[in-house]
Coordinates of C-alpha atoms and ligand atoms in Angstrom, one line a residue:
N201 CA 41.0 86.0 140.9
A202 CA 39.7 88.2 143.8
M203 CA 38.6 85.3 145.9
F204 CA 42.0 84.5 147.3
S205 CA 43.8 87.7 146.5
W206 CA 44.9 88.3 150.1
Q207 CA 47.0 85.2 149.9
R208 CA 49.1 86.7 147.2
T209 CA 52.4 87.9 148.7
A210 CA 53.7 91.4 148.3
F211 CA 57.5 91.0 148.3
H212 CA 58.1 87.3 147.7
F213 CA 59.1 86.2 144.2
Q214 CA 56.5 84.3 142.2
P215 CA 55.3 84.2 138.5
E216 CA 52.2 86.1 137.5
N217 CA 50.2 82.9 137.4
N218 CA 50.4 79.1 137.2
W219 CA 52.7 76.6 138.9
M220 CA 56.3 77.1 140.2
N221 CA 58.6 74.7 142.0
D222 CA 62.4 74.5 142.4
P223 CA 64.7 77.5 142.0
N224 CA 67.2 76.8 139.1
G225 CA 70.5 78.1 137.9
P226 CA 70.7 81.4 140.0
L227 CA 73.5 83.6 138.8
Y228 CA 74.8 87.1 138.6
H229 CA 75.8 88.5 135.1
K230 CA 76.5 92.0 133.9
G231 CA 74.7 93.8 136.8
W232 CA 71.7 91.5 136.9
Y233 CA 70.7 88.7 139.2
H234 CA 69.0 85.9 137.3
I235 CA 66.6 83.4 138.7
F236 CA 65.2 80.5 136.7
Y237 CA 62.5 78.2 138.2
Q238 CA 60.6 75.1 137.5
Y239 CA 57.4 76.3 135.8
N240 CA 54.2 75.0 134.3
G241 CA 53.0 77.8 132.0
E242 CA 49.7 76.0 131.4
S243 CA 48.3 75.2 134.9
A244 CA 48.6 75.7 138.6
V245 CA 49.7 72.1 139.2
W246 CA 53.0 70.4 138.4
G247 CA 53.6 69.2 134.8
N248 CA 54.9 70.4 131.4
I249 CA 57.9 71.7 133.2
S250 CA 59.8 74.6 131.6
W251 CA 62.3 77.1 133.0
G252 CA 60.7 80.3 134.0
H253 CA 63.1 83.3 134.1
A254 CA 63.3 86.6 135.8
V255 CA 66.0 89.3 136.5
S256 CA 66.6 91.8 139.2
T257 CA 69.3 94.2 140.3
D258 CA 68.7 93.5 144.0
M259 CA 66.9 90.1 144.2
I260 CA 63.8 92.0 145.7
H261 CA 62.3 93.8 142.7
W262 CA 61.9 91.6 139.6
L263 CA 61.2 91.7 135.9
H264 CA 59.7 88.6 134.4
L265 CA 61.3 87.4 131.2
P266 CA 60.0 85.0 128.6
I267 CA 60.4 81.3 129.4
A268 CA 64.0 80.4 128.9
M269 CA 63.7 76.7 128.0
V270 CA 60.6 74.6 127.2
P271 CA 60.4 70.8 126.9
D272 CA 60.7 70.5 123.1
R273 CA 63.5 68.0 122.4
W274 CA 63.5 64.2 122.8
F275 CA 66.0 64.5 125.6
D276 CA 63.8 66.8 127.7
V277 CA 60.3 66.5 126.2
N278 CA 58.9 65.2 129.5
G279 CA 60.3 68.1 131.4
V280 CA 63.2 70.6 131.6
W281 CA 64.0 69.7 135.2
T282 CA 66.3 71.2 137.8
G283 CA 69.8 72.4 137.1
S284 CA 72.6 74.8 138.0
A285 CA 74.9 77.4 136.4
T286 CA 78.6 77.4 136.2
F287 CA 80.9 80.3 135.1
L288 CA 83.9 79.3 133.2
P289 CA 87.2 81.3 133.6
D290 CA 86.7 82.7 130.0
G291 CA 83.4 84.2 131.1
N292 CA 81.2 81.6 129.4
I293 CA 78.2 80.3 131.3
V294 CA 77.2 76.6 131.1
M295 CA 73.9 75.4 132.4
L296 CA 73.5 71.7 133.2
Y297 CA 69.9 70.5 133.8
T298 CA 68.0 67.2 134.0
G299 CA 65.8 66.3 131.1
A300 CA 63.1 63.7 131.3
T301 CA 63.4 62.0 127.9
N302 CA 60.7 60.8 125.5
E303 CA 61.1 57.4 127.4
N304 CA 61.0 59.1 130.8
V305 CA 64.7 58.5 131.5
Q306 CA 66.5 61.1 133.6
V307 CA 69.5 62.4 131.7
Q308 CA 71.7 65.5 132.1
N309 CA 71.7 68.1 129.4
L310 CA 73.9 71.1 128.5
A311 CA 72.6 74.5 127.6
Y312 CA 74.3 77.9 127.2
P313 CA 73.3 81.5 126.5
A314 CA 73.0 82.3 122.8
N315 CA 74.5 85.8 123.4
L316 CA 76.7 86.3 126.4
S317 CA 76.7 90.1 125.8
D318 CA 73.0 90.2 126.4
P319 CA 72.7 91.2 130.1
L320 CA 69.2 89.6 130.2
L321 CA 70.4 86.3 128.7
L322 CA 67.1 86.0 126.9
D323 CA 68.0 83.2 124.5
W324 CA 69.2 79.7 125.6
V325 CA 70.7 77.1 123.2
K326 CA 70.4 73.4 124.0
Y327 CA 73.5 71.6 122.9
D328 CA 72.7 69.4 119.9
G329 CA 74.7 66.4 121.3
N330 CA 72.5 66.2 124.4
P331 CA 72.2 64.2 126.6
V332 CA 75.7 64.6 127.9
L333 CA 75.1 62.1 130.7
V334 CA 72.8 59.1 131.0
P335 CA 72.2 56.9 134.2
P336 CA 75.3 54.8 134.8
P337 CA 75.0 51.0 135.4
G338 CA 73.4 50.2 138.7
I339 CA 71.5 53.5 138.9
G340 CA 67.8 53.6 138.1
S341 CA 66.6 55.5 135.1
K342 CA 64.4 57.6 137.4
D343 CA 67.0 58.2 140.1
F344 CA 69.5 60.4 138.4
R345 CA 68.9 64.2 138.6
D346 CA 69.7 67.8 139.5
P347 CA 73.3 68.5 138.6
T348 CA 75.2 70.9 140.8
T349 CA 77.2 74.0 139.9
A350 CA 80.6 72.6 138.9
W351 CA 83.8 73.2 140.9
I352 CA 87.5 72.8 139.9
G353 CA 89.7 70.2 141.7
P354 CA 93.5 70.5 142.2
D355 CA 94.0 68.5 138.9
G356 CA 92.3 71.3 137.0
K357 CA 89.3 69.2 136.1
W358 CA 85.7 70.3 136.8
R359 CA 83.5 68.2 139.0
I360 CA 79.7 68.0 139.3
A361 CA 77.6 66.1 141.8
I362 CA 74.3 64.4 141.0
G363 CA 71.8 63.0 143.4
S364 CA 70.6 59.4 143.3
R365 CA 69.9 56.4 145.5
V366 CA 70.7 52.7 145.8
N367 CA 67.7 51.0 147.3
T368 CA 66.9 53.2 150.3
T369 CA 70.4 54.7 150.6
G370 CA 70.6 58.3 149.4
I371 CA 73.8 59.0 147.5
S372 CA 75.6 61.6 145.5
L373 CA 77.7 60.7 142.4
V374 CA 80.6 62.8 141.2
Y375 CA 81.8 63.2 137.6
T376 CA 84.8 65.0 136.3
T377 CA 84.9 66.9 133.0
T378 CA 87.1 69.3 131.1
N379 CA 84.6 70.4 128.4
F380 CA 81.1 69.8 129.9
I381 CA 80.4 67.4 127.0
T382 CA 82.3 64.3 128.0
Y383 CA 82.4 63.1 131.7
D384 CA 84.1 60.4 133.8
L385 CA 82.3 58.9 136.7
K386 CA 84.4 58.7 139.8
D387 CA 84.8 55.3 141.4
Q388 CA 84.0 56.6 144.8
I389 CA 80.8 58.4 145.5
L390 CA 80.8 61.8 147.2
H391 CA 78.7 60.5 150.1
A392 CA 75.9 58.0 151.1
V393 CA 73.5 57.9 154.0
P394 CA 71.5 54.7 154.5
G395 CA 67.7 55.1 154.9
T396 CA 67.5 58.6 153.5
G397 CA 66.1 57.6 150.1
M398 CA 66.5 59.5 146.8
W399 CA 68.6 62.7 147.1
E400 CA 67.3 65.5 144.9
C401 CA 68.9 68.9 144.4
V402 CA 72.2 68.1 145.9
D403 CA 74.3 71.1 146.8
L404 CA 78.0 71.2 147.9
Y405 CA 79.6 74.4 148.8
P406 CA 82.5 75.8 150.8
V407 CA 82.1 78.0 153.9
S408 CA 84.9 79.8 155.7
K409 CA 85.5 78.6 159.3
N410 CA 85.6 82.2 160.6
G411 CA 82.1 82.8 159.2
S412 CA 83.1 85.8 157.0
K413 CA 82.1 86.4 153.4
G414 CA 80.8 83.8 151.0
L415 CA 83.1 81.7 148.8
D416 CA 83.1 80.8 145.2
T417 CA 82.3 77.2 144.7
S418 CA 85.8 76.0 143.8
V419 CA 87.5 77.6 146.8
N420 CA 89.1 75.1 149.2
G421 CA 91.8 75.0 151.9
P422 CA 92.5 74.5 155.6
E423 CA 90.3 77.4 156.8
I424 CA 87.3 76.0 154.9
K425 CA 84.5 73.5 155.7
H426 CA 82.0 72.1 153.1
V427 CA 78.3 72.0 153.5
L428 CA 76.6 69.1 151.8
K429 CA 72.8 69.5 151.3
A430 CA 70.3 67.0 149.9
S431 CA 66.5 67.4 149.4
L432 CA 65.0 64.2 150.5
D433 CA 62.4 63.0 148.1
D434 CA 60.8 60.7 150.7
T435 CA 60.1 63.4 153.3
K436 CA 60.3 66.6 151.1
L437 CA 62.7 68.1 153.5
D438 CA 66.1 69.9 152.9
H439 CA 68.8 68.4 155.1
Y440 CA 72.4 69.5 155.4
A441 CA 75.5 68.7 157.4
I442 CA 78.9 70.4 157.8
G443 CA 82.0 68.4 157.0
T444 CA 85.2 68.1 155.0
Y445 CA 85.5 67.7 151.3
Y446 CA 88.6 65.8 150.1
P447 CA 89.5 66.8 146.5
E448 CA 92.0 63.9 146.2
N449 CA 89.2 61.4 145.9
D450 CA 86.1 63.5 145.8
T451 CA 84.6 62.4 149.0
W452 CA 82.9 64.3 151.8
V453 CA 83.0 63.3 155.4
P454 CA 80.6 64.8 158.0
D455 CA 82.1 66.4 161.2
N456 CA 79.6 64.6 163.3
P457 CA 78.6 61.2 161.9
A458 CA 75.5 61.2 164.2
E459 CA 74.2 64.3 162.4
D460 CA 74.8 63.4 158.8
V461 CA 72.9 64.6 155.8
G462 CA 69.3 63.5 156.4
T463 CA 69.8 62.5 160.0
G464 CA 70.6 65.9 161.5
L465 CA 70.0 69.5 160.6
Q466 CA 67.5 71.0 158.2
V467 CA 68.0 74.1 156.1
D468 CA 64.6 75.2 157.1
Y469 CA 62.2 73.4 159.5
G470 CA 59.0 74.6 157.8
R471 CA 57.4 74.5 154.4
Y472 CA 60.6 74.6 152.3
Y473 CA 62.2 72.4 149.6
A474 CA 64.7 72.1 146.7
S475 CA 67.0 74.9 147.9
K476 CA 70.0 76.0 145.8
T477 CA 72.9 78.3 146.6
F478 CA 75.0 80.4 144.3
Y479 CA 78.0 82.6 144.8
D480 CA 77.4 86.3 144.2
P481 CA 80.7 87.9 143.1
H482 CA 79.1 91.4 143.3
K483 CA 78.7 91.3 147.0
E484 CA 81.0 88.4 147.8
R485 CA 78.4 86.3 149.5
R486 CA 76.7 82.9 149.1
V487 CA 73.0 83.2 148.7
V488 CA 70.5 80.4 149.2
W489 CA 67.1 80.3 147.4
G490 CA 64.3 77.9 148.5
W491 CA 60.9 76.9 147.2
I492 CA 57.8 77.4 149.4
N493 CA 55.1 75.0 148.2
E494 CA 51.4 75.4 149.0
T495 CA 49.7 73.4 151.7
D496 CA 46.2 74.1 150.5
T497 CA 44.3 71.6 148.3
E498 CA 45.1 71.3 144.6
N499 CA 41.6 72.4 143.8
D500 CA 42.1 75.7 145.6
D501 CA 45.5 76.1 143.8
L502 CA 43.6 75.7 140.5
R503 CA 40.9 78.1 141.6
K504 CA 43.5 80.7 142.5
G505 CA 45.4 80.1 139.3
W506 CA 48.8 80.0 140.9
A507 CA 50.8 77.9 143.3
S508 CA 54.1 78.5 145.2
V509 CA 56.5 81.3 146.0
Q510 CA 60.2 81.5 146.6
T511 CA 61.7 82.5 149.9
I512 CA 63.5 85.8 150.3
P513 CA 67.0 85.0 149.2
R514 CA 69.3 84.4 152.3
T515 CA 73.0 84.8 152.8
V516 CA 74.5 81.6 154.2
V517 CA 77.7 81.4 156.3
L518 CA 79.2 79.0 158.8
D519 CA 78.2 80.0 162.4
S520 CA 81.7 80.6 163.8
K521 CA 80.4 80.7 167.4
T522 CA 79.0 77.1 167.4
G523 CA 80.9 75.7 164.4
T524 CA 78.1 73.2 164.0
N525 CA 75.5 74.9 161.9
V526 CA 75.1 77.5 159.2
L527 CA 73.5 81.0 159.7
Q528 CA 70.9 82.1 157.2
W529 CA 69.8 85.7 157.0
P530 CA 67.6 87.7 154.6
I531 CA 69.8 89.5 152.1
E532 CA 70.4 93.1 153.1
E533 CA 68.5 94.4 150.1
I534 CA 65.2 93.5 151.9
E535 CA 65.9 96.6 154.0
T536 CA 65.2 98.9 151.1
L537 CA 61.6 98.0 151.5
R538 CA 61.4 99.4 155.0
L539 CA 58.9 102.2 155.7
N540 CA 58.0 103.4 159.2
S541 CA 59.2 101.6 162.2
T542 CA 58.0 101.2 165.8
E543 CA 60.1 100.3 168.8
F544 CA 59.1 98.7 172.1
E545 CA 61.5 98.7 175.1
G546 CA 61.3 96.2 177.9
V547 CA 57.6 95.2 177.5
V548 CA 56.8 92.9 180.5
V549 CA 54.6 89.9 179.6
E550 CA 53.2 88.1 182.7
P551 CA 52.6 84.3 182.7
G552 CA 49.6 83.4 180.7
S553 CA 49.1 86.7 179.1
V554 CA 48.9 88.3 175.6
V555 CA 50.0 91.9 174.9
P556 CA 48.9 93.6 171.7
L557 CA 51.6 95.6 169.8
D558 CA 50.0 98.6 168.3
I559 CA 51.7 99.1 165.0
G560 CA 48.8 99.5 162.6
T561 CA 48.8 97.4 159.5
A562 CA 50.6 94.1 160.2
T563 CA 50.6 92.2 156.9
Q564 CA 54.1 93.2 155.6
L565 CA 56.6 93.4 158.4
D566 CA 60.3 92.9 159.3
I567 CA 60.3 92.2 163.1
F568 CA 63.3 92.0 165.4
A569 CA 62.4 90.7 168.9
D570 CA 64.6 90.0 171.9
F571 CA 63.4 88.2 175.0
E572 CA 64.9 88.2 178.5
I573 CA 63.4 85.9 181.1
E574 CA 62.9 86.4 184.8
S575 CA 62.1 83.5 187.1
L576 CA 59.1 83.9 189.4
G577 CA 60.0 81.6 192.2
S578 CA 63.1 81.2 194.2
E579 CA 63.2 77.4 193.9
S580 CA 65.0 76.2 190.8
I581 CA 62.9 74.8 187.9
N582 CA 63.8 71.4 186.7
E583 CA 62.3 70.8 183.3
K584 CA 63.2 68.1 180.8
S585 CA 63.4 68.8 177.1
V586 CA 60.0 69.2 175.6
G587 CA 60.3 70.2 171.9
C588 CA 57.6 71.9 169.9
G589 CA 55.2 69.0 169.6
G590 CA 52.3 70.2 171.8
G591 CA 52.1 73.6 170.1
S592 CA 52.0 77.0 171.7
V593 CA 49.2 76.1 174.1
D594 CA 51.3 73.4 175.7
R595 CA 52.3 75.2 178.9
S596 CA 55.2 74.5 181.2
A597 CA 57.3 76.4 183.7
L598 CA 59.7 77.7 181.1
G599 CA 57.6 78.4 178.1
P600 CA 56.5 78.9 175.5
F601 CA 56.8 82.6 174.8
G602 CA 57.1 84.7 171.6
L603 CA 55.0 86.4 169.0
L604 CA 51.5 85.9 167.5
V605 CA 51.6 87.0 163.9
I606 CA 49.0 87.2 161.2
A607 CA 46.4 87.3 164.0
D608 CA 43.0 89.0 164.1
E609 CA 41.8 91.1 167.0
T610 CA 40.0 88.3 168.7
L611 CA 42.9 85.8 168.1
S612 CA 40.5 83.5 166.2
E613 CA 43.4 83.2 163.7
Q614 CA 47.0 83.4 164.8
T615 CA 50.4 81.9 164.1
P616 CA 52.6 81.7 167.2
I617 CA 56.3 82.0 166.5
Y618 CA 58.1 81.1 169.8
F619 CA 60.8 79.7 172.0
R620 CA 60.3 76.7 174.2
S621 CA 63.0 76.1 176.7
S622 CA 63.9 73.3 179.2
N623 CA 66.9 73.0 181.5
S624 CA 68.9 71.3 178.8
D625 CA 67.9 73.0 175.5
T626 CA 65.8 75.5 173.6
F627 CA 63.4 74.9 170.8
F628 CA 62.3 77.4 168.2
C629 CA 58.8 76.7 166.9
A630 CA 56.0 77.9 164.6
D631 CA 52.4 76.6 165.4
E632 CA 50.1 76.8 162.4
T633 CA 47.2 74.9 164.0
R634 CA 45.1 78.1 164.5
S635 CA 46.5 79.9 161.5
S636 CA 43.3 79.6 159.4
K637 CA 39.6 79.0 159.7
A638 CA 39.8 77.3 156.3
P639 CA 39.1 73.6 156.7
D640 CA 41.2 71.9 154.1
V641 CA 44.6 73.5 154.6
S642 CA 47.3 71.5 156.4
K643 CA 48.3 73.1 159.8
V644 CA 51.5 71.8 161.3
V645 CA 53.6 72.6 164.4
Y646 CA 57.1 73.1 163.1
G647 CA 60.3 73.5 164.9
S648 CA 63.7 72.4 166.1
K649 CA 66.4 72.9 168.7
V650 CA 68.3 76.2 168.5
P651 CA 71.6 76.8 170.3
V652 CA 71.3 79.8 172.7
L653 CA 74.8 80.6 174.0
S654 CA 75.2 81.8 177.6
D655 CA 75.8 85.4 176.8
E656 CA 72.8 85.6 174.4
K657 CA 69.2 86.7 174.8
F658 CA 66.5 84.8 173.0
S659 CA 66.2 86.6 169.7
M660 CA 64.2 86.2 166.6
R661 CA 63.7 88.0 163.3
V662 CA 60.4 87.4 161.5
L663 CA 59.4 88.4 158.0
V664 CA 55.6 88.6 157.5
D665 CA 54.2 88.8 154.0
H666 CA 50.4 88.2 154.1
S667 CA 50.5 84.4 154.0
I668 CA 54.2 83.7 154.4
I669 CA 56.2 83.9 157.6
E670 CA 59.9 83.4 157.5
S671 CA 61.3 83.1 161.0
F672 CA 65.0 83.2 162.0
A673 CA 66.2 82.4 165.6
Q674 CA 69.5 83.4 167.1
G675 CA 70.8 85.2 164.0
G676 CA 69.7 82.5 161.6
R677 CA 70.8 79.3 163.4
T678 CA 67.3 77.8 163.1
V679 CA 64.9 78.9 160.4
I680 CA 61.2 78.1 159.9
T681 CA 59.1 79.1 156.9
S682 CA 55.3 79.0 157.4
R683 CA 52.8 78.9 154.6
V684 CA 49.4 80.0 156.1
Y685 CA 46.0 80.8 154.8
P686 CA 44.3 83.4 157.0
T687 CA 40.6 84.3 156.2
K688 CA 40.1 86.9 159.0
A689 CA 43.6 88.2 159.7
I690 CA 43.9 89.8 156.4
Y691 CA 44.7 93.3 155.2
G692 CA 43.8 95.9 157.8
A693 CA 42.5 93.2 160.2
A694 CA 45.9 91.6 160.7
R695 CA 47.6 92.3 164.1
I696 CA 50.6 91.2 166.1
F697 CA 50.9 90.3 169.8
L698 CA 53.4 89.2 172.3
F699 CA 52.5 86.1 174.4
N700 CA 53.9 84.2 177.3
N701 CA 52.5 80.8 178.1
A702 CA 55.2 80.0 180.7
T703 CA 53.9 79.4 184.2
G704 CA 57.2 80.0 186.0
L705 CA 58.6 83.1 184.4
K706 CA 57.9 86.6 183.2
I707 CA 59.4 87.8 180.0
K708 CA 60.7 91.2 179.0
A709 CA 60.6 91.8 175.3
S710 CA 62.2 94.5 173.2
L711 CA 61.2 94.9 169.6
K712 CA 61.8 96.9 166.5
I713 CA 59.2 96.4 163.8
W714 CA 59.3 97.9 160.3
E715 CA 56.5 98.0 158.0
L716 CA 57.7 96.8 154.6
N717 CA 56.7 98.2 151.2
S718 CA 55.6 95.9 148.4
A719 CA 58.2 94.9 145.8
F720 CA 57.8 95.5 142.1
I721 CA 57.5 92.2 140.4
R722 CA 56.6 93.2 136.8
P723 CA 55.6 91.5 133.6
F724 CA 57.9 91.5 130.6
P725 CA 56.9 94.3 128.2
M726 CA 55.6 92.1 125.4
D727 CA 55.9 94.7 122.6
Q728 CA 59.7 94.4 123.1
A729 CA 59.6 90.6 123.0
Q730 CA 59.7 90.3 119.2
Ligands
LIG205 N1 61.8 68.9 141.1 C1 62.4 68.7 139.7 C2 63.4 67.6 139.8 C3 63.8 67.6 141.3 C4 62.5 67.9 141.9 C5 61.3 68.5 138.8 C6 62.6 68.5 143.3 O1 64.5 67.9 139.0 O2 64.4 66.5 141.6 O3 60.3 69.5 138.7 O4 61.5 69.2 143.7

C-alpha cells in the first residue's frame, strides 16, 4: 500500500503485513537468534493470536519463518498468548505460554521444538496434557498470564513467575517445578504493589552490581541485584524496580520502597509495552525486546495493512554509577548498518535559535550528541523542577535544548528530543505535538527525570528510522521511544536541527551522526516450506 509507505521502517523488525504485539520466547540456538511474537495473520488489528517467528544471526537482519503456533487446540483456541523460553541443562528447550481456552480461561501451556537439531526450530509440539497450569483459587480466570523464563533455586527446583492481580493490587505468583508438567504454587507471592492493577508480562532477571556483562537467569549471589518488571495493563506502561530476590522463600524486595514496580521507573517513557529480556550466551549479554504499538487510528492501520514494530534489541545492565537504574543500549550489531558519518564540533546555539545540521538524507540515522552549557548572566539562576509537561516551546532560563528530528525544512513537522534542567534535576523529553500534520494520530509529550552526574555532559543517542525515534539519555539511563507519522518530513525532505529554547544560557553541541543502511528483513522462501 503506497499511501503510507513512508511510515514503514527500514531497520526495525516487523512482519510483512498484519498485526503484531508482544515479543515472545526470544532465544539463541545453534548460531541463530529467534524471535517469536504475538501475531494476527488475518488482519491489522489484534485477534486470532498466533506466534509469528523469525530468525537472525545478528538481531538486525531477519528471515521470516512460518507461523510457529496457531490457536488450534481447546486449551489455546482463543489465542496463543505471551510466553517465554527456558533452556534445560540437557540442551532441551521448553516454551511456556498462556492459552485462552475455549471458555476464555487463561491457562499455561507447554510446547517444545519437534526437532532440536533443526537450527531454525521450524516445528513446535504442544504437549498433549496441556494445560499444565490453571488459575489457582482466588485468582480470576482472566487474570493469570505470561509465564517467565524459568530459573533454578538452591533446592534444584525450577521456578516460574506469572502475573496476576487481587482487586487492584498487581501481583506475581511463583511456582516450582522439576519437569515443567506438574507445578507447586508457593505460599508467598513474589511481590505485590497496591493500586497497580493487573501485571502482564512479568520479568525477573539478575544484574551484576558492577554493571558488567549480562547474567543467565538462574545466576544469584552477593554481587547481584534483581530487576523485577511488570507491564501494567491499566496504563499500558512497562515499569521496573531494582531489588533483592530471596531464593529461600521466593520473594523480591525493592531497594527503595518509594520507587516500587509501578510507582517508580519505567523501562521506556514513550510508546513501548510488553518487554521481555533473554540471556544471550553467545555474547554474554542480557537483551531486552519491546513492542512499539501504533498511535494512529485503527482504520488507518487497516488501510496500511500492518500495525506495530519491535524496538531495536537493547543490552540491559545495572548502572554501576548510580546503582538505582538500569542502562539500556542498542545492541552493537546496529553499527553494522552504518554508512557515511558527519561530525560537528562545538556548535554554539544561542538562546531561542535553531541551527540546521547539513547531513543530507535524515530518515535513517544513528546520532550521538553531547551538550555543554554556558550561563549568560553573572547572577545565579534559581529554577524549580519543571518536567517535560509544557513541551519544547515551554521556555525557561535553563532549557529546553536538544535536537529536532524528522523535521521538514520549514519546521512545519518536527519531533524535539531534549533536555530540560532546573537547579535540582534534569528531565529528558520527546515532544510529539508537532510531529505530524495528520489529524487523527495521538501526539504526546513524553519524558522523565534522568540522573546527570557532576562530571558528565548532557548526552543523548538517537536512532531515527522514518517514523520511529528511539532516544537514550546519559548512556541509556532514561529511554523514550516515539511513534510518529510525518507527512512532510519524509524521504529526502527529512532534516535534523539543533535547538536551544533556554533564555539564560548558550549551548555548545558536539555530534557524530551516521546514516544507517536498511536491514534485510526477508520473507521465507515458500518453495522450501513443504
Ligand atoms: N498481550 C498478550 C497477553 C499479554 C498482553 C495477548 C500484553 O498474553 O498479557 O496478546 O500486551
